[in-house]
Amino acid sequence: MIRRDFLKTALTAGTSSLLAPRLWAFEPVSVANPLGVYPSRDWEKVYRDQYRYDSTFTWVCAPNDTHMCRLRAFVRNGVILRSEQNYDHDRCGDLYGNTATKAWNPRGCPKGFTMHRRVYGPYRLRGPVVRKGWKEWADAGYPALSDQPALRTKYRFDDRGNDTFVRVSWDEAYRYLAEGLAAVARTYSGDQGRARLAKDGYDPLMIDQVQGAGTRTVKVGSNLPIHGVIGKFGIYRMANLLGLLDHHVRGVPPEQARGGRDWNEYTWRGDQAPGHPYVHGLQTSDMDMNDLRFSKLVIQVGKNLIENKMPESHWFNEVMERGGKLVDIAPEYNCPGTKSNYWIGVRPGLSDTAVFLGLAKILIDEGWYDADFVRRFTDFPLLVRTDTLKRLRPEEVIKGYKPKDLNGGPSYTIQGLTDQQRATIGDFCVWDPKAGQVAALSRDEVGAKMLVEPALEGIFQVHLLDGKTVEVLPIFTMYKRHLADYDLKTVEEISGAPAALVRRLAEDIWQTTKAGQPVAIHIGEGINHYFHATLHNRATYLPMLLTGNIGKHGAGVHTWAGNYKGALLQASPWSGPGVGSYTAEDPFHPVLDEKTRITHEELRHTNDAEDPSYWACGEKILAAETREGRKVFTG
Ligand code: SF4
């Protein structure tokens, strides 16, 4: 067939096949019940087969993202086919029968829905592996690397990322692990161990911290242990158990045995806001997301409640449905920006610290603040000495002053304050304008218990017991001075944020507050990783402190690190040592009776803590010369 004939034939055939279904489709039919006479439903079987399952079970997705979504898996022939949202978070409750609101549903995201694919996938690690160079070092008898530094290269301790892995059996893995730990403990114990550490260049302060026990050079850390108390917190238990190893290696009695060092795992990575403790003493303000739906003005700063907080994004939708305003502060016109009433673009970095200082300045200058709240619930009235820039203490001005008795008060009965903490915190001073003198306050004398109406503004001269006269200022006045630098023009120069939008945000904060509606600021964890995140964290609190947007539903400043779960496992006088019952059980006297209620009596810390930022900085201490001499900031 020549090409011309072929095309002609093909065209004719094509035309007729196109016409055929058309004629069929337009042929009139009379159908009383379309479901009853549908021509053929066999094809549905394919889908029904695909969807069919033998059994289901619920599971909680618990990766690093902390959302803990409860999902339902569908199983056929012993294989999980799919996972779906289970819509039953409202039926989950605590031991006392308290259940969550239905509004938590739905939860889940495509990562959770496809988790089983990873479980069944080809890249899942199915057995122990050991780095090849490490195994060769172990097989050579664990020679001391400090004695022969060239071995670090030979066994690729200085090139681990490019090494390969060797599969070993579980028995081998356990043997290598035990032998390795014992070898490290032996190598760095005693005077010889100390000399090796010195040769390797460790700071004498850190060598002192080893206290002669090689086990102290073993450092362990876990990623978000709160997500797996046994599996992840278990590594801290192991650090404590290394006290047993020290007992054997050095032959010291149990009471002198020292375990490994555990990394604090959380704060160094900065997921939590490091500045929050500076503001309110809590490790982090991590909200229950259902509180978000009460907000009437939500300000996201470096936060992406839509793409990065997948199962929480519906709370954000609810704010919209309920007529709340949304503002987004971020360098890029990001996903929340597209949903917000307005987006304030800022330079990358922490330039937006200036935005919040600028907002605070406007609020103060315009008198857009709740002075009563500021006096009763913030540190703004507390007096600071201008000569030392430290808080004025009652002991400095009131003869024979003894810290107030807080026994029976909320600090002790609710917050679990200890005597030692009480002694460290001490009491504070404010200026009582009516009496024209300093008044002493304890941490319990806040809110309705505030004894005086303290001054927020002013400069006062105070006669100290040592005969000196010093100038003191309320923190509010100090801020006024500090914020003088943050006029709108300067804020725009520093941050790139349009001055008009910063002004608009200040107005929105005040107008929303005046209308009796809550305002909330949500900061992203990315911000918390910056070196000066503490300053940013405090700056974000300022507008909320000034306007009383703290302690109300839908208000506050929050980051999100999934930290809320930690409360379930914390120690308290009435609940016992919490997760410490497991991690810090005395290795030499384990509690073998399952009915025994573990108290602090059964615990013992053979381990020591270390901040992993020390390790991350090449195991060099962070020391600085200050006005008060040399200070070491390594934890
Ligand atoms: S958001 Fe997704 S990945 Fe995270 S816990 Fe929920 S389902 Fe799992």
XYZ file of C-alpha atoms and ligand atoms in Angstrom:
643
model
C 0.000 0.000 0.000
C 1.347 3.363 -0.909
C 1.390 6.120 1.678
C -1.497 7.997 0.024
C -3.781 4.897 0.113
C -2.846 4.182 3.693
C -3.831 7.666 4.840
C -7.095 7.502 2.899
C -8.045 4.174 4.475
C -7.022 5.279 7.928
C -9.075 8.458 7.609
C -12.166 6.568 6.526
C -11.831 4.070 9.373
C -11.194 6.843 11.846
C -14.212 8.829 10.729
C -16.537 5.877 11.045
C -15.203 4.984 14.500
C -15.688 8.563 15.610
C -19.210 8.641 14.294
C -20.253 5.351 15.902
C -20.183 6.412 19.548
C -21.777 9.705 18.664
C -24.756 7.939 17.164
C -24.968 5.682 20.198
C -24.731 8.585 22.576
C -27.582 10.454 20.938
C -29.879 7.514 20.591
C -32.899 8.352 22.781
C -33.512 6.003 25.687
C -36.258 5.881 28.198
C -35.062 4.987 31.676
C -37.223 5.067 34.770
C -34.421 4.272 37.225
C -30.915 4.900 35.876
C -29.340 2.785 38.588
C -31.604 -0.124 37.740
C -30.892 -0.237 34.033
C -27.337 1.034 33.887
C -25.910 -0.975 31.014
C -22.971 -2.563 32.745
C -21.486 -2.105 36.176
C -18.904 -4.856 35.904
C -16.171 -2.309 35.636
C -16.901 -1.199 39.192
C -15.608 -4.512 40.427
C -12.091 -3.454 39.545
C -12.337 -0.534 41.922
C -14.148 -2.519 44.583
C -11.398 -5.106 44.451
C -8.786 -2.461 44.795
C -10.590 -0.968 47.780
C -11.416 -4.292 49.474
C -9.637 -5.072 52.720
C -9.533 -7.866 55.255
C -9.012 -5.791 58.358
C -8.210 -2.318 59.601
C -6.377 -0.812 62.538
C -5.680 2.661 63.819
C -2.199 3.992 64.291
C -0.568 7.239 65.248
C 1.825 8.801 62.797
C 4.714 10.024 64.960
C 7.593 11.355 62.897
C 9.703 14.387 63.672
C 6.962 16.780 62.573
C 5.240 16.222 65.940
C 1.625 16.354 64.777
C 0.791 12.839 65.908
C -2.126 12.241 63.548
C -4.317 9.267 64.246
C -4.841 7.356 61.021
C -6.525 4.127 59.980
C -4.695 1.507 57.977
C -6.477 -1.004 55.712
C -4.921 -4.429 55.358
C -5.328 -7.190 52.773
C -3.397 -10.417 52.697
C -1.359 -9.115 55.580
C -0.207 -6.050 53.648
C -1.233 -2.459 54.372
C -2.918 -1.106 51.267
C -3.601 2.435 52.386
C -4.026 4.754 55.345
C -6.717 7.378 55.754
C -7.818 10.078 58.151
C -9.749 8.463 60.956
C -11.814 11.441 62.089
C -11.916 10.258 65.673
C -9.570 12.549 67.542
C -12.548 13.703 69.550
C -12.997 10.174 70.893
C -9.477 10.016 72.292
C -9.312 10.892 75.952
C -7.137 10.843 79.004
C -7.376 8.604 82.049
C -9.960 10.934 83.538
C -12.263 10.769 80.539
C -11.451 14.201 79.147
C -11.745 14.183 75.393
C -10.630 16.602 72.729
C -12.924 18.751 70.629
C -14.264 17.417 67.325
C -12.709 20.426 65.727
C -9.340 18.650 65.737
C -10.572 16.569 62.806
C -9.407 16.116 60.127
C -5.746 15.379 60.617
C -3.169 13.710 58.462
C -1.214 14.509 55.341
C 0.070 12.703 52.244
C 3.284 11.795 54.076
C 1.353 9.925 56.733
C -0.969 8.364 54.142
C 2.042 6.891 52.352
C 4.065 5.880 55.396
C 3.472 2.184 54.655
C 5.159 2.586 51.291
C 8.306 3.592 53.118
C 7.916 0.699 55.511
C 7.630 -1.722 52.581
C 10.030 0.234 50.373
C 13.395 -0.961 49.104
C 15.407 1.626 51.052
C 14.232 0.632 54.483
C 17.063 -0.483 56.717
C 16.276 -4.060 57.648
C 19.251 -4.966 59.785
C 22.310 -3.570 61.531
C 25.134 -2.056 59.532
C 28.522 -0.828 60.674
C 30.742 1.721 59.007
C 33.466 -0.161 57.204
C 36.348 1.870 58.618
C 34.939 1.632 62.135
C 34.681 -2.149 61.825
C 38.282 -2.384 60.639
C 39.350 -0.296 63.640
C 37.342 -2.567 65.933
C 38.758 -5.697 64.330
C 42.254 -4.283 64.858
C 41.575 -4.299 68.608
C 40.284 -0.726 69.153
C 43.748 0.937 69.244
C 43.771 4.366 70.949
C 43.289 6.984 68.251
C 44.772 9.654 70.498
C 48.038 7.683 70.642
C 48.243 7.220 66.876
C 46.375 10.108 65.231
C 47.179 8.688 61.784
C 44.698 5.909 62.512
C 41.911 8.469 62.305
C 42.635 8.748 58.623
C 43.338 5.065 58.132
C 39.973 4.102 59.580
C 38.262 7.143 58.068
C 37.136 8.746 61.308
C 37.908 11.996 59.522
C 36.015 11.001 56.375
C 33.010 9.113 57.652
C 30.582 10.601 55.183
C 32.415 9.010 52.273
C 32.845 5.605 53.861
C 30.561 2.650 53.182
C 28.631 0.330 55.465
C 29.014 -3.352 56.149
C 26.149 -5.574 57.123
C 26.531 -7.499 60.366
C 24.272 -9.802 62.323
C 22.490 -8.558 65.413
C 24.816 -10.624 67.588
C 27.825 -9.007 65.957
C 26.307 -5.559 66.296
C 25.757 -6.008 70.025
C 29.280 -7.333 70.476
C 30.832 -4.425 68.566
C 28.761 -1.948 70.525
C 29.700 -3.394 73.904
C 33.364 -3.743 73.006
C 33.499 -0.253 71.542
C 32.016 1.312 74.659
C 34.404 -0.612 76.887
C 37.370 0.375 74.711
C 36.502 4.082 74.824
C 35.933 3.904 78.584
C 39.325 2.218 79.099
C 41.209 4.528 76.764
C 40.076 7.769 78.384
C 39.932 6.758 82.056
C 42.421 7.806 84.697
C 45.582 9.849 84.304
C 46.421 8.234 80.987
C 43.019 9.135 79.655
C 43.422 12.697 80.871
C 46.805 12.955 79.124
C 45.240 11.679 75.882
C 42.468 14.249 76.032
C 45.007 17.000 76.685
C 47.074 15.797 73.732
C 43.970 15.970 71.568
C 43.599 19.630 72.507
C 40.613 19.595 74.828
C 40.241 22.563 77.129
C 41.328 21.722 80.706
C 37.873 22.755 81.941
C 36.251 20.100 79.815
C 38.849 17.516 80.805
C 38.075 18.261 84.464
C 34.460 17.553 83.673
C 35.391 14.010 82.637
C 36.377 13.396 86.269
C 38.719 10.585 85.348
C 35.971 8.380 83.942
C 36.348 7.398 80.295
C 32.622 6.732 80.186
C 32.172 10.511 80.435
C 33.601 10.846 76.919
C 30.692 8.830 75.534
C 28.056 11.274 74.387
C 24.550 10.303 73.481
C 21.627 12.247 72.174
C 18.260 11.485 70.731
C 16.034 13.198 68.272
C 12.790 14.316 69.896
C 12.722 11.605 72.549
C 9.315 12.636 73.701
C 8.030 10.920 70.565
C 9.210 7.548 71.711
C 9.745 7.204 75.391
C 11.291 3.738 75.259
C 12.950 3.814 71.872
C 14.306 7.338 71.997
C 14.557 8.233 75.667
C 16.127 4.806 76.045
C 19.437 6.246 74.931
C 19.485 8.517 77.986
C 18.816 5.501 80.136
C 21.818 3.903 78.491
C 23.988 6.929 79.318
C 23.014 6.399 82.953
C 23.628 2.665 82.731
C 27.196 3.368 81.632
C 27.830 3.920 85.333
C 27.944 0.121 85.497
C 30.662 0.077 82.851
C 32.704 2.653 84.751
C 32.346 0.539 87.886
C 33.934 -2.367 86.011
C 36.548 -0.455 84.023
C 37.923 1.687 86.844
C 36.972 -0.662 89.647
C 35.363 2.187 91.594
C 32.555 1.528 94.093
C 29.003 2.112 92.767
C 28.628 5.450 94.520
C 31.637 6.809 92.604
C 30.681 5.351 89.237
C 30.111 7.821 86.437
C 28.035 7.281 83.358
C 28.040 8.898 79.930
C 27.077 12.418 78.917
C 23.730 13.097 77.436
C 22.946 15.884 75.077
C 20.063 18.131 75.821
C 18.852 17.342 72.277
C 16.258 20.049 72.056
C 17.236 23.566 72.899
C 20.473 23.497 70.967
C 18.634 22.831 67.745
C 16.471 25.785 68.580
C 13.107 24.355 67.608
C 11.925 25.915 70.791
C 12.061 29.651 71.177
C 15.204 30.280 73.252
C 13.915 33.721 74.212
C 10.676 32.499 75.737
C 12.287 31.587 79.064
C 13.698 35.134 79.124
C 10.165 36.480 78.975
C 8.079 34.198 81.125
C 10.320 31.467 82.490
C 8.694 28.679 80.522
C 10.793 26.592 78.174
C 8.538 27.476 75.290
C 5.040 28.743 74.718
C 3.690 25.963 72.551
C -0.006 26.270 71.965
C -2.831 23.831 71.684
C -3.809 24.506 68.107
C -7.514 24.488 68.815
C -6.960 27.775 70.578
C -6.122 29.334 67.225
C -9.763 29.385 66.159
C -10.545 31.985 68.856
C -8.073 34.498 67.392
C -9.357 37.516 65.561
C -5.967 38.735 64.382
C -3.308 36.154 63.576
C 0.178 37.381 62.759
C 2.505 34.773 61.302
C 6.195 35.576 61.455
C 8.468 33.265 59.502
C 5.704 30.752 59.993
C 3.840 28.696 57.461
C 0.754 27.256 59.063
C -0.433 26.040 55.674
C 2.363 24.077 54.063
C 4.569 23.226 57.031
C 1.899 22.443 59.599
C -0.250 20.346 57.345
C -2.869 18.924 59.718
C -3.059 22.237 61.574
C -3.855 24.379 58.565
C -7.581 23.886 59.032
C -7.383 25.981 62.203
C -6.120 28.790 60.034
C -9.107 28.279 57.717
C -11.403 28.539 60.707
C -9.955 31.918 61.636
C -10.910 33.072 58.137
C -14.391 31.572 58.396
C -14.897 33.326 61.712
C -13.975 36.692 60.298
C -10.465 36.993 61.740
C -7.746 39.025 60.090
C -4.502 37.451 58.924
C -1.137 39.107 58.558
C 1.999 37.453 57.267
C 5.560 38.662 57.867
C 8.119 36.829 55.750
C 10.843 37.561 53.211
C 9.000 35.810 50.399
C 5.386 36.104 49.280
C 4.728 32.686 50.685
C 1.654 30.534 50.975
C 0.292 32.204 54.135
C 0.959 35.534 52.436
C -1.430 34.624 49.648
C -4.169 33.951 52.216
C -3.539 36.969 54.413
C -5.164 40.380 54.495
C -1.709 41.775 53.929
C 1.842 40.560 53.662
C 4.759 42.473 55.132
C 7.884 41.565 53.215
C 11.125 41.769 55.187
C 14.778 41.088 54.552
C 15.926 37.532 55.313
C 17.578 37.116 58.685
C 16.142 38.631 61.817
C 15.501 42.070 60.383
C 11.893 41.746 61.475
C 13.022 42.159 65.091
C 12.995 45.835 64.158
C 9.376 45.524 62.996
C 8.267 44.379 66.430
C 10.304 47.020 68.201
C 8.728 49.563 65.851
C 5.269 48.203 66.659
C 5.999 48.489 70.387
C 7.123 52.075 69.915
C 3.928 53.024 68.102
C 1.777 51.337 70.735
C 3.552 53.180 73.552
C 3.768 56.540 71.777
C 0.090 56.472 70.859
C -0.959 55.294 74.303
C -2.328 52.143 72.688
C -1.566 49.894 75.616
C -3.344 48.452 78.602
C -1.514 50.109 81.500
C -3.378 48.100 84.116
C -2.374 44.797 82.502
C 1.179 46.002 82.042
C 1.430 46.869 85.743
C -0.137 43.706 87.037
C 1.141 40.999 84.722
C 4.430 42.045 83.125
C 7.954 42.834 84.243
C 7.662 46.395 82.919
C 7.277 47.996 86.408
C 10.301 46.197 87.900
C 13.162 48.518 88.803
C 16.612 48.208 87.276
C 19.753 49.939 88.548
C 21.366 52.051 85.845
C 24.848 51.641 87.361
C 24.873 47.825 87.083
C 21.934 47.245 84.713
C 20.724 44.633 87.179
C 17.426 44.474 88.938
C 17.209 46.302 92.209
C 16.722 43.783 94.996
C 14.800 44.436 98.223
C 17.810 43.233 100.236
C 19.732 46.202 98.863
C 17.320 48.819 100.173
C 15.269 47.335 103.004
C 17.138 46.575 106.213
C 16.842 42.994 107.371
C 14.759 42.043 104.338
C 13.840 38.384 104.122
C 12.301 36.942 100.949
C 8.551 36.621 101.354
C 7.108 33.330 102.489
C 5.508 31.781 99.409
C 4.569 28.480 101.015
C 0.979 27.663 100.190
C 0.992 30.131 97.279
C 0.651 29.272 93.598
C 4.399 29.179 92.988
C 4.724 26.203 95.285
C 1.321 24.559 95.014
C 0.751 24.913 91.261
C 4.089 25.564 89.626
C 6.152 23.200 91.776
C 8.742 25.787 92.777
C 11.500 24.309 94.926
C 13.188 26.013 97.875
C 16.394 26.222 95.903
C 14.647 27.937 92.990
C 12.888 30.243 95.415
C 16.220 31.294 96.881
C 17.683 31.920 93.411
C 14.748 33.931 92.120
C 14.424 36.173 95.176
C 12.042 39.126 95.248
C 11.731 42.270 93.143
C 11.330 46.007 93.545
C 8.843 48.448 92.033
C 8.314 52.141 92.672
C 5.227 52.981 94.684
C 4.330 56.522 93.587
C 1.831 57.011 96.418
C 4.396 56.222 99.115
C 7.234 57.753 97.103
C 9.444 54.764 97.799
C 10.465 51.318 96.733
C 8.030 48.462 97.364
C 9.051 44.811 97.422
C 7.139 42.235 95.408
C 7.298 38.484 95.261
C 6.568 36.386 92.183
C 3.161 35.506 93.648
C 2.121 39.153 93.939
C 0.807 39.628 90.433
C -2.612 40.337 88.985
C -5.221 40.977 91.667
C -2.576 40.322 94.317
C -0.429 43.251 93.237
C 0.162 45.257 96.422
C 0.647 48.722 94.928
C -0.001 50.547 91.678
C 3.609 50.707 90.533
C 5.079 53.443 88.397
C 5.772 52.594 84.779
C 7.551 55.804 83.969
C 10.108 57.835 85.833
C 13.686 58.004 87.021
C 14.175 57.467 90.727
C 17.040 57.836 93.176
C 17.329 55.062 95.718
C 19.487 55.007 98.856
C 21.082 51.613 99.272
C 21.931 50.028 102.599
C 25.633 50.255 101.725
C 25.352 54.030 101.692
C 25.326 54.506 97.929
C 22.609 56.366 96.071
C 21.771 54.837 92.728
C 19.470 55.672 89.870
C 16.756 53.173 89.048
C 14.263 52.950 86.197
C 11.191 50.807 85.595
C 11.773 48.488 82.649
C 8.956 50.282 80.825
C 10.954 53.510 80.921
C 14.059 51.685 79.740
C 12.120 50.366 76.780
C 10.875 53.831 75.923
C 14.492 54.953 75.693
C 15.519 51.910 73.717
C 12.604 52.150 71.313
C 13.370 55.783 70.495
C 15.701 54.352 67.822
C 12.895 52.454 66.115
C 10.930 55.104 64.296
C 9.153 53.892 61.192
C 11.760 55.222 58.796
C 14.544 53.379 60.619
C 12.452 50.232 60.873
C 11.933 50.314 57.114
C 15.651 50.851 56.524
C 16.593 47.939 58.764
C 13.948 45.469 57.729
C 12.661 46.526 54.340
C 9.136 46.381 55.757
C 7.017 49.185 54.265
C 6.471 51.789 56.990
C 2.784 52.139 56.118
C 2.186 48.435 56.660
C 3.965 48.430 60.015
C 1.764 51.339 61.071
C -1.293 49.512 59.768
C -0.381 46.435 61.804
C 0.003 48.509 64.984
C -3.454 49.954 64.355
C -4.913 46.503 63.727
C -3.422 45.146 66.944
C -4.876 47.992 68.956
C -8.253 48.087 67.196
C -8.688 44.330 67.602
C -7.712 44.556 71.266
C -10.012 47.500 71.896
C -12.868 45.514 70.392
C -12.224 42.885 73.066
C -10.850 40.410 70.542
C -7.707 38.321 70.917
C -4.545 38.822 68.914
C -1.935 36.093 68.487
C 1.547 35.956 67.025
C 2.882 32.683 65.672
C 6.593 32.462 65.081
C 8.294 29.801 63.012
C 10.982 27.532 64.378
C 13.340 28.822 61.701
C 13.525 32.092 63.608
C 14.474 30.258 66.766
C 17.635 28.929 65.137
C 19.195 32.341 64.633
C 21.972 33.404 66.959
C 20.020 36.393 68.262
C 16.702 34.621 68.344
C 16.409 35.535 72.011
C 16.088 39.188 71.066
C 13.574 38.418 68.341
C 11.537 36.248 70.699
C 11.366 38.989 73.302
C 10.526 41.585 70.648
C 7.551 39.548 69.431
C 6.205 39.510 72.965
C 6.340 43.275 73.403
C 3.155 44.185 71.463
C 1.255 41.386 73.193
C 2.502 42.362 76.654
C 1.547 45.966 76.032
C -1.954 45.168 74.833
C -2.720 42.417 77.343
C -2.902 39.742 74.689
C -1.529 37.070 76.968
C -3.404 34.432 78.910
C -6.643 34.645 76.927
C -8.059 32.177 74.465
C -6.823 33.010 70.991
C -4.115 35.364 72.222
C -0.411 35.061 72.948
C 2.906 34.456 71.277
C 3.570 30.901 70.270
C 6.010 28.833 68.400
C 5.290 25.245 67.520
C 7.595 22.438 68.385
C 5.079 19.834 69.459
C 6.337 20.436 72.938
C 2.926 20.138 74.521
C 3.406 16.392 74.778
C 6.309 16.867 77.164
C 3.900 17.841 79.903
C 2.571 14.294 79.930
C 5.897 12.976 81.091
C 7.167 15.658 83.436
C 7.840 15.156 87.082
C 5.749 16.756 89.789
C 5.389 16.260 93.533
C 2.107 14.411 93.103
C 2.855 12.390 89.962
C 6.393 11.275 90.753
C 9.559 11.538 88.665
C 7.812 11.276 85.292
C 10.045 9.984 82.530
C 12.932 10.061 85.021
C 11.540 6.808 86.460
C 12.854 5.181 83.308
C 15.869 7.222 82.294
C 17.396 7.809 85.711
C 16.628 4.583 87.522
C 19.602 3.751 89.753
C 21.610 1.305 87.598
C 22.974 -0.399 90.689
C 19.575 -0.842 92.348
C 16.935 -1.334 89.653
C 13.361 -1.632 90.846
C 12.336 -5.146 89.966
C 8.916 -5.172 91.625
C 6.489 -3.935 88.982
C 4.030 -2.784 91.657
C 6.498 -0.424 93.330
C 5.667 3.207 92.817
C 8.966 4.775 91.833
C 9.979 7.927 93.675
C 13.032 10.126 93.518
C 14.568 7.780 96.102
C 15.001 5.114 93.426
C 16.710 7.468 90.988
C 20.341 8.240 90.559
C 22.113 10.236 87.895
C 25.452 8.684 87.131
C 25.382 10.582 83.843
C 26.213 14.196 83.162
C 24.654 16.639 80.713
C 26.351 18.451 77.881
C 25.142 20.945 75.357
C 25.692 19.521 71.872
C 26.544 22.953 70.565
C 29.941 22.373 72.240
C 30.426 19.326 70.045
C 28.977 21.094 67.017
C 31.581 23.830 67.481
C 34.422 21.337 67.140
C 34.484 20.674 70.894
C 35.848 24.124 71.606
C 34.472 26.017 74.572
C 32.793 29.368 74.125
C 34.682 31.668 76.471
C 34.736 35.444 76.543
C 36.408 38.162 78.543
C 33.727 40.257 80.210
C 33.697 43.143 82.640
C 33.332 40.535 85.333
C 36.273 38.482 84.115
C 36.479 35.444 81.885
C 33.170 33.673 81.448
C 32.576 30.293 79.866
C 29.241 29.932 78.155
C 29.546 26.306 77.136
C 26.855 24.288 78.823
S 1.123 15.683 59.510
Fe 1.429 13.920 58.153
S 3.506 13.175 58.597
Fe 2.883 14.540 60.272
S 2.021 13.209 61.847
Fe 0.302 13.901 60.564
S 0.085 12.360 58.976
Fe 2.081 12.031 59.915
